[in-house]
PDB file of C-alpha atoms in Angstrom:
ATOM      1  CA  MET A   1      85.625  72.162 100.685  1.00  0.00           C
ATOM      2  CA  ARG A   2      87.233  74.236 103.724  1.00  0.00           C
ATOM      3  CA  SER A   3      86.767  73.995 107.042  1.00  0.00           C
ATOM      4  CA  SER A   4      86.796  77.276 107.716  1.00  0.00           C
ATOM      5  CA  TRP A   5      85.947  79.667 104.871  1.00  0.00           C
ATOM      6  CA  GLN A   6      82.449  79.283 103.165  1.00  0.00           C
ATOM      7  CA  TRP A   7      82.191  80.173  99.182  1.00  0.00           C
ATOM      8  CA  ASP A   8      78.409  81.407  99.937  1.00  0.00           C
ATOM      9  CA  GLN A   9      79.921  83.748 102.808  1.00  0.00           C
ATOM     10  CA  GLN A  10      84.002  84.428 102.843  1.00  0.00           C
ATOM     11  CA  GLY A  11      83.893  84.337  98.734  1.00  0.00           C
ATOM     12  CA  ALA A  12      80.141  85.789  98.462  1.00  0.00           C
ATOM     13  CA  ASP A  13      82.293  89.213  97.226  1.00  0.00           C
ATOM     14  CA  TRP A  14      85.337  87.165  95.255  1.00  0.00           C
ATOM     15  CA  PRO A  15      87.201  89.192  92.430  1.00  0.00           C
ATOM     16  CA  LEU A  16      85.818  88.137  89.242  1.00  0.00           C
ATOM     17  CA  ARG A  17      83.533  85.073  91.287  1.00  0.00           C
ATOM     18  CA  ALA A  18      81.102  84.665  87.442  1.00  0.00           C
ATOM     19  CA  HIS A  19      83.938  83.478  86.647  1.00  0.00           C
ATOM     20  CA  SER A  20      84.719  80.920  89.269  1.00  0.00           C
ATOM     21  CA  ARG A  21      84.316  76.348  88.780  1.00  0.00           C
ATOM     22  CA  PHE A  22      85.192  73.810  91.287  1.00  0.00           C
ATOM     23  CA  VAL A  23      87.328  70.796  89.633  1.00  0.00           C
ATOM     24  CA  LEU A  24      87.663  67.716  91.986  1.00  0.00           C
ATOM     25  CA  ARG A  25      90.473  66.001  90.713  1.00  0.00           C
ATOM     26  CA  GLY A  26      92.261  63.690  93.345  1.00  0.00           C
ATOM     27  CA  HIS A  27      91.826  64.534  96.406  1.00  0.00           C
ATOM     28  CA  LEU A  28      92.384  68.275  95.786  1.00  0.00           C
ATOM     29  CA  ARG A  29      89.014  70.019  94.830  1.00  0.00           C
ATOM     30  CA  TRP A  30      91.029  73.181  93.194  1.00  0.00           C
ATOM     31  CA  HIS A  31      89.003  77.052  92.389  1.00  0.00           C
ATOM     32  CA  LEU A  32      89.510  78.106  88.959  1.00  0.00           C
ATOM     33  CA  GLN A  33      88.887  80.792  86.907  1.00  0.00           C
ATOM     34  CA  HIS A  34      87.880  81.023  83.143  1.00  0.00           C
ATOM     35  CA  LEU A  35      87.669  84.548  81.569  1.00  0.00           C
ATOM     36  CA  LYS A  36      87.257  83.944  77.427  1.00  0.00           C
ATOM     37  CA  PRO A  37      87.269  86.936  74.946  1.00  0.00           C
ATOM     38  CA  ASP A  38      83.776  87.890  74.145  1.00  0.00           C
ATOM     39  CA  ALA A  39      82.551  85.947  70.968  1.00  0.00           C
ATOM     40  CA  ASP A  40      81.982  89.078  68.556  1.00  0.00           C
ATOM     41  CA  ALA A  41      85.256  90.614  69.314  1.00  0.00           C
ATOM     42  CA  SER A  42      87.865  91.323  66.532  1.00  0.00           C
ATOM     43  CA  GLN A  43      91.217  89.409  66.744  1.00  0.00           C
ATOM     44  CA  ALA A  44      94.480  90.574  64.541  1.00  0.00           C
ATOM     45  CA  ARG A  45      94.968  87.051  65.487  1.00  0.00           C
ATOM     46  CA  PRO A  46      94.356  83.900  67.050  1.00  0.00           C
ATOM     47  CA  ALA A  47      93.710  83.707  70.539  1.00  0.00           C
ATOM     48  CA  SER A  48      96.425  81.862  72.907  1.00  0.00           C
ATOM     49  CA  ARG A  49      95.242  80.116  76.409  1.00  0.00           C
ATOM     50  CA  ILE A  50      96.712  81.893  78.964  1.00  0.00           C
ATOM     51  CA  VAL A  51      98.186  79.510  81.909  1.00  0.00           C
ATOM     52  CA  LEU A  52      98.275  82.524  84.995  1.00  0.00           C
ATOM     53  CA  LEU A  53      99.932  81.529  87.826  1.00  0.00           C
ATOM     54  CA  HIS A  54     100.200  83.210  91.579  1.00  0.00           C
ATOM     55  CA  GLY A  55     102.648  83.547  94.301  1.00  0.00           C
ATOM     56  CA  THR A  56     103.413  82.378  97.561  1.00  0.00           C
ATOM     57  CA  PHE A  57     100.384  83.422 100.204  1.00  0.00           C
ATOM     58  CA  SER A  58      97.991  84.463  97.076  1.00  0.00           C
ATOM     59  CA  SER A  59      95.373  83.097  94.598  1.00  0.00           C
ATOM     60  CA  THR A  60      93.868  84.319  91.890  1.00  0.00           C
ATOM     61  CA  HIS A  61      92.822  87.716  93.079  1.00  0.00           C
ATOM     62  CA  SER A  62      96.205  88.751  92.078  1.00  0.00           C
ATOM     63  CA  PHE A  63      95.180  88.864  88.301  1.00  0.00           C
ATOM     64  CA  ARG A  64      91.444  90.550  89.200  1.00  0.00           C
ATOM     65  CA  LYS A  65      93.199  93.883  87.410  1.00  0.00           C
ATOM     66  CA  LEU A  66      95.228  92.140  84.570  1.00  0.00           C
ATOM     67  CA  ALA A  67      93.252  89.089  84.143  1.00  0.00           C
ATOM     68  CA  PRO A  68      90.067  90.629  82.374  1.00  0.00           C
ATOM     69  CA  GLN A  69      92.472  92.712  79.811  1.00  0.00           C
ATOM     70  CA  LEU A  70      94.245  89.489  78.661  1.00  0.00           C
ATOM     71  CA  ALA A  71      90.136  88.397  78.249  1.00  0.00           C
ATOM     72  CA  LYS A  72      90.205  91.592  76.393  1.00  0.00           C
ATOM     73  CA  HIS A  73      92.338  89.340  73.529  1.00  0.00           C
ATOM     74  CA  HIS A  74      92.643  85.622  74.775  1.00  0.00           C
ATOM     75  CA  GLU A  75      91.084  82.640  76.919  1.00  0.00           C
ATOM     76  CA  VAL A  76      92.847  82.617  80.558  1.00  0.00           C
ATOM     77  CA  LEU A  77      92.362  80.388  82.785  1.00  0.00           C
ATOM     78  CA  MET A  78      93.473  80.675  86.627  1.00  0.00           C
ATOM     79  CA  PRO A  79      93.290  78.350  89.230  1.00  0.00           C
ATOM     80  CA  ASP A  80      94.773  79.023  93.108  1.00  0.00           C
ATOM     81  CA  LEU A  81      98.054  76.679  93.751  1.00  0.00           C
ATOM     82  CA  PRO A  82      96.897  73.779  95.899  1.00  0.00           C
ATOM     83  CA  GLY A  83      96.240  74.412  99.484  1.00  0.00           C
ATOM     84  CA  HIS A  84      96.170  78.877  98.915  1.00  0.00           C
ATOM     85  CA  GLY A  85      92.744  80.292  98.519  1.00  0.00           C
ATOM     86  CA  TRP A  86      89.368  78.449  97.501  1.00  0.00           C
ATOM     87  CA  THR A  87      91.713  75.183  95.936  1.00  0.00           C
ATOM     88  CA  SER A  88      91.623  72.604  99.185  1.00  0.00           C
ATOM     89  CA  GLY A  89      92.091  68.936  99.888  1.00  0.00           C
ATOM     90  CA  ALA A  90      96.411  69.471  99.795  1.00  0.00           C
ATOM     91  CA  ARG A  91      98.413  67.277 101.541  1.00  0.00           C
ATOM     92  CA  ALA A  92     101.297  68.632 103.652  1.00  0.00           C
ATOM     93  CA  ALA A  93     103.354  66.471 100.325  1.00  0.00           C
ATOM     94  CA  ASP A  94     101.658  68.420  97.635  1.00  0.00           C
ATOM     95  CA  MET A  95     103.631  71.681  98.369  1.00  0.00           C
ATOM     96  CA  ALA A  96     106.629  70.824  97.142  1.00  0.00           C
ATOM     97  CA  MET A  97     107.209  72.155  94.059  1.00  0.00           C
ATOM     98  CA  GLN A  98     107.745  68.876  91.842  1.00  0.00           C
ATOM     99  CA  ARG A  99     103.810  66.815  93.109  1.00  0.00           C
ATOM    100  CA  MET A 100     102.506  70.655  92.457  1.00  0.00           C
ATOM    101  CA  ALA A 101     103.445  70.483  88.763  1.00  0.00           C
ATOM    102  CA  LEU A 102     102.328  66.763  88.725  1.00  0.00           C
ATOM    103  CA  ALA A 103      99.014  68.166  89.724  1.00  0.00           C
ATOM    104  CA  LEU A 104      98.394  71.429  87.172  1.00  0.00           C
ATOM    105  CA  ILE A 105      99.748  69.168  84.506  1.00  0.00           C
ATOM    106  CA  ASP A 106      96.551  66.621  85.813  1.00  0.00           C
ATOM    107  CA  LEU A 107      94.410  69.971  86.233  1.00  0.00           C
ATOM    108  CA  LEU A 108      95.677  71.099  82.198  1.00  0.00           C
ATOM    109  CA  ASP A 109      95.380  67.793  80.779  1.00  0.00           C
ATOM    110  CA  ALA A 110      91.932  67.117  81.983  1.00  0.00           C
ATOM    111  CA  SER A 111      90.973  70.428  81.134  1.00  0.00           C
ATOM    112  CA  GLY A 112      92.442  69.935  77.762  1.00  0.00           C
ATOM    113  CA  PHE A 113      93.389  73.951  78.627  1.00  0.00           C
ATOM    114  CA  TYR A 114      97.037  72.998  76.183  1.00  0.00           C
ATOM    115  CA  PRO A 115      99.401  73.969  74.686  1.00  0.00           C
ATOM    116  CA  ALA A 116      98.725  76.890  76.375  1.00  0.00           C
ATOM    117  CA  VAL A 117     101.271  79.918  77.459  1.00  0.00           C
ATOM    118  CA  PHE A 118     102.082  79.818  80.935  1.00  0.00           C
ATOM    119  CA  ILE A 119     102.825  83.490  82.652  1.00  0.00           C
ATOM    120  CA  GLY A 120     103.385  82.842  86.136  1.00  0.00           C
ATOM    121  CA  HIS A 121     103.610  85.554  88.840  1.00  0.00           C
ATOM    122  CA  SER A 122     106.920  85.140  91.588  1.00  0.00           C
ATOM    123  CA  ALA A 123     106.918  81.587  92.870  1.00  0.00           C
ATOM    124  CA  GLY A 124     104.613  80.476  90.478  1.00  0.00           C
ATOM    125  CA  ALA A 125     107.131  80.842  87.322  1.00  0.00           C
ATOM    126  CA  ALA A 126     108.545  78.871  88.904  1.00  0.00           C
ATOM    127  CA  LEU A 127     105.916  75.832  89.506  1.00  0.00           C
ATOM    128  CA  GLY A 128     105.409  76.961  85.477  1.00  0.00           C
ATOM    129  CA  ILE A 129     108.167  75.754  84.051  1.00  0.00           C
ATOM    130  CA  ARG A 130     108.482  72.756  86.450  1.00  0.00           C
ATOM    131  CA  ALA A 131     105.621  71.757  84.609  1.00  0.00           C
ATOM    132  CA  ALA A 132     106.753  72.602  81.777  1.00  0.00           C
ATOM    133  CA  MET A 133     110.095  70.938  82.130  1.00  0.00           C
ATOM    134  CA  ALA A 134     108.032  67.576  82.671  1.00  0.00           C
ATOM    135  CA  ALA A 135     104.407  67.898  80.070  1.00  0.00           C
ATOM    136  CA  PRO A 136     106.272  70.030  77.309  1.00  0.00           C
ATOM    137  CA  THR A 137     103.874  70.097  74.726  1.00  0.00           C
ATOM    138  CA  LEU A 138     101.012  70.872  77.732  1.00  0.00           C
ATOM    139  CA  MET A 139     103.656  74.977  76.477  1.00  0.00           C
ATOM    140  CA  GLN A 140     103.224  77.397  74.523  1.00  0.00           C
ATOM    141  CA  ARG A 141     105.008  80.104  75.801  1.00  0.00           C
ATOM    142  CA  MET A 142     106.835  80.489  79.198  1.00  0.00           C
ATOM    143  CA  LEU A 143     106.768  84.801  80.717  1.00  0.00           C
ATOM    144  CA  SER A 144     108.218  84.663  84.697  1.00  0.00           C
ATOM    145  CA  LEU A 145     106.611  88.130  86.361  1.00  0.00           C
ATOM    146  CA  ASN A 146     109.320  88.542  89.048  1.00  0.00           C
ATOM    147  CA  GLY A 147     109.692  85.514  89.450  1.00  0.00           C
ATOM    148  CA  ALA A 148     111.614  83.421  92.130  1.00  0.00           C
ATOM    149  CA  LEU A 149     113.382  82.007  90.630  1.00  0.00           C
ATOM    150  CA  LEU A 150     116.750  81.741  92.433  1.00  0.00           C
ATOM    151  CA  PRO A 151     117.233  80.362  96.100  1.00  0.00           C
ATOM    152  CA  LEU A 152     117.861  83.688  98.405  1.00  0.00           C
ATOM    153  CA  PRO A 153     121.427  85.486  98.199  1.00  0.00           C
ATOM    154  CA  GLY A 154     123.955  84.819 101.106  1.00  0.00           C
ATOM    155  CA  LEU A 155     122.758  82.809 104.102  1.00  0.00           C
ATOM    156  CA  LEU A 156     119.709  84.091 104.669  1.00  0.00           C
ATOM    157  CA  GLY A 157     119.170  81.789 101.833  1.00  0.00           C
ATOM    158  CA  GLN A 158     120.418  78.243 103.964  1.00  0.00           C
ATOM    159  CA  VAL A 159     118.981  79.119 106.854  1.00  0.00           C
ATOM    160  CA  PHE A 160     115.418  79.980 104.966  1.00  0.00           C
ATOM    161  CA  ALA A 161     113.889  76.372 104.540  1.00  0.00           C
ATOM    162  CA  PRO A 162     115.358  74.954 107.404  1.00  0.00           C
ATOM    163  CA  ALA A 163     113.531  77.787 109.412  1.00  0.00           C
ATOM    164  CA  ALA A 164     110.477  76.773 107.315  1.00  0.00           C
ATOM    165  CA  GLN A 165     110.666  73.889 108.344  1.00  0.00           C
ATOM    166  CA  VAL A 166     111.434  74.291 111.831  1.00  0.00           C
ATOM    167  CA  LEU A 167     108.144  76.573 111.539  1.00  0.00           C
ATOM    168  CA  ASP A 168     106.105  74.261 109.971  1.00  0.00           C
ATOM    169  CA  ARG A 169     106.126  71.888 112.949  1.00  0.00           C
ATOM    170  CA  VAL A 170     104.462  74.506 115.479  1.00  0.00           C
ATOM    171  CA  PRO A 171     101.919  73.737 116.694  1.00  0.00           C
ATOM    172  CA  GLY A 172      98.632  76.307 116.964  1.00  0.00           C
ATOM    173  CA  LEU A 173     100.364  78.528 114.399  1.00  0.00           C
ATOM    174  CA  ALA A 174      98.637  78.379 111.701  1.00  0.00           C
ATOM    175  CA  GLN A 175      96.077  79.445 114.361  1.00  0.00           C
ATOM    176  CA  PHE A 176      98.002  82.191 116.359  1.00  0.00           C
ATOM    177  CA  THR A 177      98.992  83.956 112.478  1.00  0.00           C
ATOM    178  CA  ALA A 178      94.783  84.146 110.989  1.00  0.00           C
ATOM    179  CA  TRP A 179      94.191  84.935 114.388  1.00  0.00           C
ATOM    180  CA  ARG A 180      97.362  88.643 113.996  1.00  0.00           C
ATOM    181  CA  SER A 181      95.751  88.987 110.445  1.00  0.00           C
ATOM    182  CA  ARG A 182      93.103  89.950 112.185  1.00  0.00           C
ATOM    183  CA  HIS A 183      94.687  92.358 115.009  1.00  0.00           C
ATOM    184  CA  SER A 184      97.721  93.739 113.482  1.00  0.00           C
ATOM    185  CA  ASP A 185      98.697  95.716 110.815  1.00  0.00           C
ATOM    186  CA  TRP A 186     101.576  93.084 110.046  1.00  0.00           C
ATOM    187  CA  VAL A 187     100.285  91.601 106.471  1.00  0.00           C
ATOM    188  CA  ASP A 188     100.512  94.974 105.399  1.00  0.00           C
ATOM    189  CA  ARG A 189     103.586  95.559 106.611  1.00  0.00           C
ATOM    190  CA  LEU A 190     104.900  92.752 104.399  1.00  0.00           C
ATOM    191  CA  LEU A 191     103.292  93.668 101.634  1.00  0.00           C
ATOM    192  CA  ALA A 192     104.953  96.788 102.124  1.00  0.00           C
ATOM    193  CA  GLY A 193     107.765  95.005 101.994  1.00  0.00           C
ATOM    194  CA  THR A 194     107.940  94.195  98.843  1.00  0.00           C
ATOM    195  CA  GLY A 195     108.321  97.618  96.883  1.00  0.00           C
ATOM    196  CA  SER A 196     104.827  98.307  95.250  1.00  0.00           C
ATOM    197  CA  LYS A 197     102.580 100.664  96.580  1.00  0.00           C
ATOM    198  CA  LEU A 198      99.069  98.760  96.664  1.00  0.00           C
ATOM    199  CA  SER A 199      96.137 100.348  97.458  1.00  0.00           C
ATOM    200  CA  ALA A 200      93.614  99.465 100.518  1.00  0.00           C
ATOM    201  CA  GLU A 201      91.506  97.540  98.343  1.00  0.00           C
ATOM    202  CA  ASP A 202      95.400  96.039  97.207  1.00  0.00           C
ATOM    203  CA  VAL A 203      96.406  94.833 100.573  1.00  0.00           C
ATOM    204  CA  SER A 204      92.258  94.338 102.254  1.00  0.00           C
ATOM    205  CA  TRP A 205      92.857  91.094  99.898  1.00  0.00           C
ATOM    206  CA  TYR A 206      95.717  89.880 101.307  1.00  0.00           C
ATOM    207  CA  ARG A 207      95.034  90.827 104.920  1.00  0.00           C
ATOM    208  CA  ARG A 208      91.745  88.054 103.981  1.00  0.00           C
ATOM    209  CA  LEU A 209      93.799  85.039 102.681  1.00  0.00           C
ATOM    210  CA  ALA A 210      95.823  85.393 105.849  1.00  0.00           C
ATOM    211  CA  SER A 211      92.913  85.470 108.201  1.00  0.00           C
ATOM    212  CA  ASP A 212      92.251  81.786 106.642  1.00  0.00           C
ATOM    213  CA  PRO A 213      94.368  79.296 108.791  1.00  0.00           C
ATOM    214  CA  GLU A 214      94.428  77.064 106.492  1.00  0.00           C
ATOM    215  CA  HIS A 215      95.631  79.104 103.394  1.00  0.00           C
ATOM    216  CA  VAL A 216      98.490  80.439 105.794  1.00  0.00           C
ATOM    217  CA  LYS A 217      98.907  76.672 106.539  1.00  0.00           C
ATOM    218  CA  ALA A 218      99.857  75.462 102.965  1.00  0.00           C
ATOM    219  CA  VAL A 219     101.653  78.509 102.879  1.00  0.00           C
ATOM    220  CA  VAL A 220     104.589  77.105 105.823  1.00  0.00           C
ATOM    221  CA  GLU A 221     104.000  74.228 104.286  1.00  0.00           C
ATOM    222  CA  MET A 222     105.321  75.416 100.688  1.00  0.00           C
ATOM    223  CA  MET A 223     108.163  76.738 101.750  1.00  0.00           C
ATOM    224  CA  ALA A 224     108.879  74.132 103.726  1.00  0.00           C
ATOM    225  CA  ARG A 225     109.392  72.163 100.451  1.00  0.00           C
ATOM    226  CA  TRP A 226     110.004  74.288  98.410  1.00  0.00           C
ATOM    227  CA  ASP A 227     113.083  73.544  97.354  1.00  0.00           C
ATOM    228  CA  LEU A 228     115.256  76.570  94.276  1.00  0.00           C
ATOM    229  CA  SER A 229     118.414  75.168  94.884  1.00  0.00           C
ATOM    230  CA  GLY A 230     117.563  71.420  93.856  1.00  0.00           C
ATOM    231  CA  PHE A 231     115.495  73.514  90.551  1.00  0.00           C
ATOM    232  CA  ALA A 232     118.288  76.397  89.977  1.00  0.00           C
ATOM    233  CA  SER A 233     120.253  73.939  88.685  1.00  0.00           C
ATOM    234  CA  LEU A 234     117.271  72.614  86.390  1.00  0.00           C
ATOM    235  CA  LEU A 235     117.756  75.722  84.735  1.00  0.00           C
ATOM    236  CA  PRO A 236     120.548  75.325  81.968  1.00  0.00           C
ATOM    237  CA  SER A 237     118.012  72.172  80.950  1.00  0.00           C
ATOM    238  CA  PHE A 238     115.190  74.011  79.862  1.00  0.00           C
ATOM    239  CA  HIS A 239     115.698  75.126  76.317  1.00  0.00           C
ATOM    240  CA  ALA A 240     111.867  76.584  75.817  1.00  0.00           C
ATOM    241  CA  PRO A 241     112.100  80.564  74.825  1.00  0.00           C
ATOM    242  CA  ILE A 242     111.196  82.211  78.253  1.00  0.00           C
ATOM    243  CA  ASP A 243     110.521  86.363  79.269  1.00  0.00           C
ATOM    244  CA  LEU A 244     111.465  87.311  82.430  1.00  0.00           C
ATOM    245  CA  VAL A 245     109.834  90.264  83.465  1.00  0.00           C
ATOM    246  CA  GLY A 246     112.039  92.218  86.973  1.00  0.00           C
ATOM    247  CA  ALA A 247     110.988  95.612  88.758  1.00  0.00           C
ATOM    248  CA  SER A 248     113.519  97.954  89.805  1.00  0.00           C
ATOM    249  CA  ARG A 249     111.597  98.389  92.910  1.00  0.00           C
ATOM    250  CA  ASP A 250     111.749  94.733  93.918  1.00  0.00           C
ATOM    251  CA  THR A 251     113.251  94.366  96.754  1.00  0.00           C
ATOM    252  CA  THR A 252     111.571  91.023  97.057  1.00  0.00           C
ATOM    253  CA  VAL A 253     112.419  89.523  93.115  1.00  0.00           C
ATOM    254  CA  PRO A 254     115.347  92.554  92.745  1.00  0.00           C
ATOM    255  CA  ALA A 255     115.961  92.646  89.003  1.00  0.00           C
ATOM    256  CA  ALA A 256     119.831  91.795  89.281  1.00  0.00           C
ATOM    257  CA  GLU A 257     118.125  88.247  90.523  1.00  0.00           C
ATOM    258  CA  ILE A 258     116.227  88.632  86.982  1.00  0.00           C
ATOM    259  CA  LYS A 259     119.252  88.669  85.630  1.00  0.00           C
ATOM    260  CA  ARG A 260     121.207  86.681  86.455  1.00  0.00           C
ATOM    261  CA  ALA A 261     118.692  83.722  86.464  1.00  0.00           C
ATOM    262  CA  ALA A 262     118.708  84.680  82.944  1.00  0.00           C
ATOM    263  CA  LEU A 263     122.382  83.461  82.616  1.00  0.00           C
ATOM    264  CA  LEU A 264     121.535  79.670  83.929  1.00  0.00           C
ATOM    265  CA  LEU A 265     117.774  79.963  81.397  1.00  0.00           C
ATOM    266  CA  PRO A 266     119.399  78.811  77.468  1.00  0.00           C
ATOM    267  CA  GLN A 267     116.800  81.216  75.734  1.00  0.00           C
ATOM    268  CA  ALA A 268     116.045  84.221  78.601  1.00  0.00           C
ATOM    269  CA  ARG A 269     115.356  87.547  77.872  1.00  0.00           C
ATOM    270  CA  CYS A 270     115.100  90.621  80.050  1.00  0.00           C
ATOM    271  CA  HIS A 271     112.701  93.311  80.389  1.00  0.00           C
ATOM    272  CA  VAL A 272     112.358  95.838  83.411  1.00  0.00           C
ATOM    273  CA  LEU A 273     110.151  97.687  84.465  1.00  0.00           C
ATOM    274  CA  ARG A 274     110.516 100.650  86.255  1.00  0.00           C
ATOM    275  CA  ASP A 275     109.093 102.178  89.865  1.00  0.00           C
ATOM    276  CA  LEU A 276     107.511  99.028  90.457  1.00  0.00           C
ATOM    277  CA  GLY A 277     107.607  96.556  92.466  1.00  0.00           C
ATOM    278  CA  HIS A 278     107.014  92.531  93.767  1.00  0.00           C
ATOM    279  CA  LEU A 279     103.407  92.954  91.759  1.00  0.00           C
ATOM    280  CA  ALA A 280     104.234  94.994  89.242  1.00  0.00           C
ATOM    281  CA  HIS A 281     100.230  93.524  88.261  1.00  0.00           C
ATOM    282  CA  GLU A 282      98.847  94.884  90.767  1.00  0.00           C
ATOM    283  CA  GLU A 283     100.444  98.423  90.310  1.00  0.00           C
ATOM    284  CA  ALA A 284      99.721  98.618  86.798  1.00  0.00           C
ATOM    285  CA  PRO A 285      97.859  95.590  85.174  1.00  0.00           C
ATOM    286  CA  GLN A 286      97.722  97.699  82.394  1.00  0.00           C
ATOM    287  CA  GLN A 287     100.887  98.941  81.509  1.00  0.00           C
ATOM    288  CA  VAL A 288     101.410  95.046  82.566  1.00  0.00           C
ATOM    289  CA  ALA A 289      98.736  93.538  80.569  1.00  0.00           C
ATOM    290  CA  GLU A 290     100.328  95.648  77.749  1.00  0.00           C
ATOM    291  CA  TRP A 291     104.127  94.277  77.466  1.00  0.00           C
ATOM    292  CA  ILE A 292     102.441  91.075  77.771  1.00  0.00           C
ATOM    293  CA  LEU A 293     100.312  90.975  74.923  1.00  0.00           C
ATOM    294  CA  ASN A 294     102.520  93.698  72.915  1.00  0.00           C
ATOM    295  CA  ALA A 295     105.281  90.354  73.147  1.00  0.00           C
ATOM    296  CA  LEU A 296     102.964  87.947  72.709  1.00  0.00           C
ATOM    297  CA  GLU A 297     102.110  89.449  69.076  1.00  0.00           C
ATOM    298  CA  GLN A 298     105.483  89.328  68.343  1.00  0.00           C
ATOM    299  CA  PRO A 299     108.228  86.775  67.220  1.00  0.00           C
ATOM    300  CA  TRP A 300     110.066  85.376  70.604  1.00  0.00           C
ATOM    301  CA  THR A 301     113.672  86.313  69.402  1.00  0.00           C
ATOM    302  CA  SER A 302     117.373  85.582  71.687  1.00  0.00           C
ATOM    303  CA  GLN A 303     117.872  89.777  72.170  1.00  0.00           C
ATOM    304  CA  ASN A 304     116.875  90.838  74.907  1.00  0.00           C
ATOM    305  CA  VAL A 305     113.821  94.139  75.005  1.00  0.00           C
TER     306      VAL A 305
END
């Protein structure tokens, strides 16, 4: 249980709450949301299992409009990542990519939810790939939505992790940041900088997350321990087919970076969504869902689409 949030209070109106459950694995208390197709729904092909993995600073709420679209045809499981949203008990060391991947593997193995299609957004895409590298039998297929797979280019990339490590050691930073989220518009400005045009409701969920010091603390710890340089060096050894989806207005992970990542992956194909930003799946959930469902219906071939 989070010390600053209560599920029956701050989570009383949480998106897709009826599909939520909590699973204890070791010291982590995972929050999961599990959606299934209607029993009488006609299926052209057997339903797949889909694992949706959100990115840094987010939670399952990010998929609240996409997941029900996918669940019309497939079984969907989405966890809050360690320290994020309603998943509690994470320690600082748990926020490193390898540790988080191992925790995800343990969760899926214990849940029997495999093999599955991994669909990761932003940092969630990197996490999905890392988990599949460690436990290939858990993954059926990989789709990356605006995936943050490479270190930031130039000087910014060189100073980002060290700066996050310094911030991680600042006493009271998480509490101050959470307080600021209730008294300023920094969350609104941060989201506007992604290139996405979000509704007031979309923004309100991120603002609520940012008001929780434990969530903020986990985000900073994750940024301080997320080694994308080391991860990028592993991409040439990932031989599974992967779809990399970018967005033309994405200013967080520009489409050019998606294409650059594709060059490192032996079996990758790219697709760029027009006039959408980093949170394309929140801006245009129907469009993104249709693309995903169509991709899953088609045999995977190596040419770009």
